Coordinates of C-alpha atoms in Angstrom, one line a residue:
M1 CA 35.3 148.0 14.2
K2 CA 31.9 147.0 12.9
S3 CA 31.1 144.9 16.0
L4 CA 32.4 147.8 18.3
L5 CA 30.0 150.2 16.6
A6 CA 27.3 147.7 16.8
R7 CA 27.8 147.4 20.4
I8 CA 27.8 151.2 21.0
K9 CA 24.6 151.4 19.0
T10 CA 22.9 148.7 21.2
I11 CA 24.0 150.5 24.4
S12 CA 23.1 153.9 23.5
P13 CA 21.4 154.6 20.0
V14 CA 21.1 158.4 20.8
L15 CA 24.8 158.6 21.4
Y16 CA 25.6 156.5 18.5
Y17 CA 23.4 158.4 15.8
C18 CA 24.8 161.8 17.4
A19 CA 28.4 160.7 16.7
L20 CA 27.4 159.6 13.2
A21 CA 25.7 162.9 12.4
H22 CA 28.9 164.9 13.6
L23 CA 31.1 162.6 11.5
A24 CA 28.8 163.6 8.5
L25 CA 29.1 167.2 9.5
F26 CA 32.8 166.8 9.8
M27 CA 32.9 165.6 6.1
V28 CA 30.4 168.3 4.8
M29 CA 32.5 171.0 6.6
L30 CA 35.6 169.6 5.1
I31 CA 34.1 170.2 1.6
I32 CA 32.9 173.6 2.5
A33 CA 36.4 174.7 3.6
Q34 CA 37.6 173.9 0.2
F35 CA 35.2 176.5 -1.2
D36 CA 35.0 179.2 1.6
H37 CA 38.5 180.7 2.1
R38 CA 37.4 183.4 4.7
Q39 CA 39.7 183.5 7.7
L40 CA 39.4 184.2 11.4
M41 CA 42.4 184.6 13.5
G42 CA 44.5 183.7 10.7
I43 CA 43.1 180.4 9.9
N44 CA 40.1 179.1 7.8
L45 CA 36.8 179.9 9.7
W46 CA 35.6 176.5 9.2
T47 CA 38.9 175.0 11.1
K48 CA 37.1 175.2 14.6
P49 CA 33.9 173.6 13.7
I50 CA 35.7 170.8 11.8
K51 CA 37.7 170.3 15.0
F52 CA 34.7 170.3 17.1
A53 CA 32.7 167.9 15.0
I54 CA 35.1 165.0 15.2
S55 CA 35.8 165.7 18.9
I56 CA 32.1 165.6 19.7
A57 CA 31.9 162.4 17.5
I58 CA 34.6 160.7 19.7
Y59 CA 33.1 161.9 22.8
C60 CA 29.7 160.4 22.0
L61 CA 31.2 157.1 21.0
T62 CA 33.2 156.9 24.1
W63 CA 30.5 157.3 26.7
P64 CA 28.3 154.1 25.7
L65 CA 31.4 152.0 26.2
L66 CA 31.6 153.4 29.7
L67 CA 27.9 153.5 30.5
Q68 CA 27.6 149.7 29.9
Y69 CA 29.3 149.2 33.3
L70 CA 26.9 151.6 35.1
P71 CA 23.8 149.8 36.3
Y72 CA 21.4 152.8 36.2
E73 CA 19.5 152.6 33.0
R74 CA 17.3 155.7 33.7
L75 CA 20.3 157.7 34.7
N76 CA 22.2 156.5 31.9
N77 CA 19.4 157.3 29.4
R78 CA 19.0 160.8 30.9
F79 CA 22.7 161.6 30.7
A80 CA 22.9 160.4 27.2
N81 CA 19.9 162.6 26.1
F82 CA 21.4 165.7 27.8
T83 CA 24.8 165.0 26.2
V84 CA 23.1 164.9 22.7
F85 CA 21.4 168.0 23.4
A86 CA 24.5 169.9 24.8
M87 CA 26.8 168.7 22.0
G88 CA 24.2 169.5 19.3
F89 CA 23.7 172.9 20.8
E90 CA 27.5 173.5 20.9
M91 CA 28.0 172.3 17.3
L92 CA 25.1 174.4 16.0
A93 CA 26.4 177.6 17.7
I94 CA 30.1 177.1 16.5
A95 CA 29.0 176.2 13.0
T96 CA 26.4 179.0 12.7
Q97 CA 28.9 181.6 13.9
A98 CA 31.5 180.4 11.6
A99 CA 28.9 180.8 8.6
R100 CA 28.3 184.4 9.8
G101 CA 32.0 185.1 9.7
Q102 CA 32.0 185.4 13.5
L103 CA 34.0 183.8 16.3
S104 CA 31.9 181.4 18.6
H105 CA 34.2 181.7 21.6
Y106 CA 35.2 184.7 23.6
N107 CA 33.0 186.8 21.4
T108 CA 31.2 189.5 23.3
S109 CA 31.0 192.1 20.3
G110 CA 27.4 192.8 20.2
T111 CA 24.4 191.4 22.0
Y112 CA 23.7 188.3 19.7
N113 CA 27.2 187.2 19.8
A114 CA 27.5 187.6 23.7
L115 CA 24.3 185.7 24.2
I116 CA 25.5 182.9 22.1
F117 CA 28.8 182.7 23.9
S118 CA 27.0 182.7 27.3
A119 CA 24.7 180.2 26.3
M120 CA 27.5 178.0 25.2
G121 CA 29.0 178.3 28.5
I122 CA 25.9 177.5 30.4
V123 CA 25.1 174.4 28.3
I124 CA 28.9 173.0 28.5
V125 CA 29.1 173.6 32.2
S126 CA 25.9 171.9 32.8
Q127 CA 27.0 169.0 30.7
T128 CA 30.4 168.7 32.4
V129 CA 28.7 168.8 35.8
F130 CA 26.5 165.9 34.9
A131 CA 29.6 164.0 33.5
L132 CA 31.2 164.4 36.8
Y133 CA 28.2 163.2 38.5
M134 CA 28.4 160.1 36.4
G135 CA 32.0 159.7 37.3
I136 CA 31.2 159.7 41.0
M137 CA 28.5 157.0 40.4
F138 CA 31.2 154.9 39.1
F139 CA 32.5 154.6 42.7
K140 CA 29.4 152.8 43.6
V141 CA 30.3 150.1 41.1
R142 CA 32.2 147.1 42.0
A143 CA 34.8 145.3 39.8
V144 CA 32.7 142.5 38.7
Q145 CA 32.1 143.0 35.0
L146 CA 35.5 144.8 34.6
T147 CA 38.9 144.6 36.2
P148 CA 39.9 146.7 39.3
A149 CA 42.3 148.3 36.9
L150 CA 39.7 149.2 34.2
L151 CA 37.2 150.5 36.9
W152 CA 39.7 152.8 38.3
A153 CA 40.9 154.0 34.9
I154 CA 37.2 155.0 34.1
R155 CA 36.6 156.8 37.4
L156 CA 39.9 158.9 37.3
G157 CA 39.6 159.2 33.5
I158 CA 36.0 161.0 34.0
I159 CA 37.2 163.1 36.7
M160 CA 40.4 164.4 34.9
A161 CA 38.3 164.9 31.9
C162 CA 35.8 167.2 33.9
I163 CA 38.6 169.0 35.8
F164 CA 40.3 170.2 32.6
A165 CA 37.0 170.8 31.0
F166 CA 36.5 173.5 33.7
E167 CA 39.7 174.9 32.6
G168 CA 37.4 176.4 29.8
G169 CA 36.3 178.8 32.4
I170 CA 39.7 180.5 32.8
M171 CA 39.9 180.9 29.1
A172 CA 36.4 182.4 29.0
S173 CA 37.1 184.7 31.9
R174 CA 40.2 185.8 30.0
L175 CA 38.3 185.9 26.7
A176 CA 41.3 184.4 25.2
H177 CA 43.3 181.0 25.3
T178 CA 46.8 182.7 24.5
V179 CA 48.9 183.9 27.4
G180 CA 51.7 186.2 26.6
A181 CA 50.4 187.1 23.1
A182 CA 47.2 187.8 21.3
D183 CA 45.1 184.9 20.0
G184 CA 45.7 184.1 16.3
G185 CA 49.4 184.2 16.0
P186 CA 51.8 181.4 14.5
G187 CA 50.5 178.1 15.6
L188 CA 51.2 174.3 15.3
P189 CA 49.8 172.8 12.2
L190 CA 46.2 171.4 12.5
F191 CA 45.8 172.2 16.2
N192 CA 46.9 175.8 15.8
W193 CA 48.4 175.9 19.4
S194 CA 50.7 178.8 19.7
R195 CA 54.3 178.6 19.0
I196 CA 55.3 181.9 20.6
A197 CA 53.3 182.1 23.7
G198 CA 51.5 180.0 26.4
D199 CA 48.4 178.3 25.0
L200 CA 45.7 177.0 27.6
R201 CA 44.1 174.9 24.8
I202 CA 46.8 172.1 25.1
A203 CA 46.2 171.2 28.7
H204 CA 42.4 171.5 27.9
F205 CA 42.7 169.1 25.1
M206 CA 45.0 166.7 26.7
G207 CA 43.0 166.7 29.9
L208 CA 39.6 166.1 28.1
H209 CA 41.0 163.1 26.3
A210 CA 41.9 161.5 29.7
L211 CA 38.5 160.1 29.2
Q212 CA 39.8 157.9 26.6
I213 CA 43.5 157.6 27.3
A214 CA 43.2 156.4 31.0
P215 CA 41.0 153.4 29.9
L216 CA 43.1 152.7 26.8
F217 CA 46.1 152.3 28.8
V218 CA 44.5 149.6 30.8
V219 CA 43.2 147.9 27.7
F220 CA 46.5 148.1 25.8
T221 CA 48.7 147.2 28.6
G222 CA 46.5 144.4 29.9
V223 CA 47.2 145.5 33.6
K224 CA 44.7 144.2 36.2
N225 CA 45.4 145.7 39.5
A226 CA 44.1 149.0 40.5
R227 CA 47.5 150.5 41.5
S228 CA 48.9 150.5 38.1
A229 CA 45.9 152.4 36.7
V230 CA 45.9 154.8 39.7
V231 CA 49.7 155.5 39.1
F232 CA 49.2 156.0 35.4
A233 CA 46.3 158.5 36.0
L234 CA 48.4 160.4 38.7
I235 CA 51.2 160.8 36.4
Y236 CA 48.9 161.9 33.5
F237 CA 47.3 164.3 35.7
A238 CA 50.7 165.7 36.8
L239 CA 51.9 166.1 33.2
V240 CA 48.8 167.9 32.0
S241 CA 48.9 170.2 34.9
L242 CA 52.5 171.1 34.1
L243 CA 51.2 171.9 30.6
F244 CA 48.6 174.2 32.2
Y245 CA 51.2 175.9 34.6
N246 CA 53.6 176.2 31.5
A247 CA 50.8 178.0 29.6
M248 CA 49.8 180.4 32.5
L249 CA 53.5 181.4 32.5
G250 CA 53.2 182.4 28.9
R251 CA 55.7 179.8 27.6
P252 CA 55.1 177.8 24.3
V253 CA 55.5 174.2 24.4
F254 CA 56.6 173.7 20.7

């Protein structure tokens, strides 16, 4: 683990330290949640920023491991810097809204809340478009430093993650993530995914983590040929798409 973190730090110091900062925030907010018992939508208001902090840390630790195979130093640095800005802005907005006792997402009650929500959308869409562009750039890379399987897993992992990141736009347009019931009902422990109606966050979550899951499939199985990686990615995409379709029908998964 130490050697892996050292490698990440060497490849992209800004993403490395951004990840460490969010891990520190994760720990701090865990402590705060033990003393601040205010609730939003039936759960502690620090639950969302806590989950976002750990998710952002994982995201920032993942990209350097992918960027090492992309031979465009200036582009890589620009992407890393913009990612740090975007993730930092997102975290700042979510945490400060929680401190105010306000929802960060789908909150249009008042000018300030609406501006924060809109700004978050603009920043995260911009970052997702940039990430999609980076995924497209991987189609210019040949399988020299890595196997064909891993190269295709990276390509398709990035593209799937971006597709399901854009699903956030559907939730934003609805000002809700639950279909068939109001947000904030009975949910799965930790994730809070609805147990009584459709929840768009499930496909959103699983799709975003294609960024890690597709390459890890190749690493853990040891497959070398591109076909295996492509077949896995297509199956994964189909399953996550079914989760999205199921949610849009208002059906709970659990």
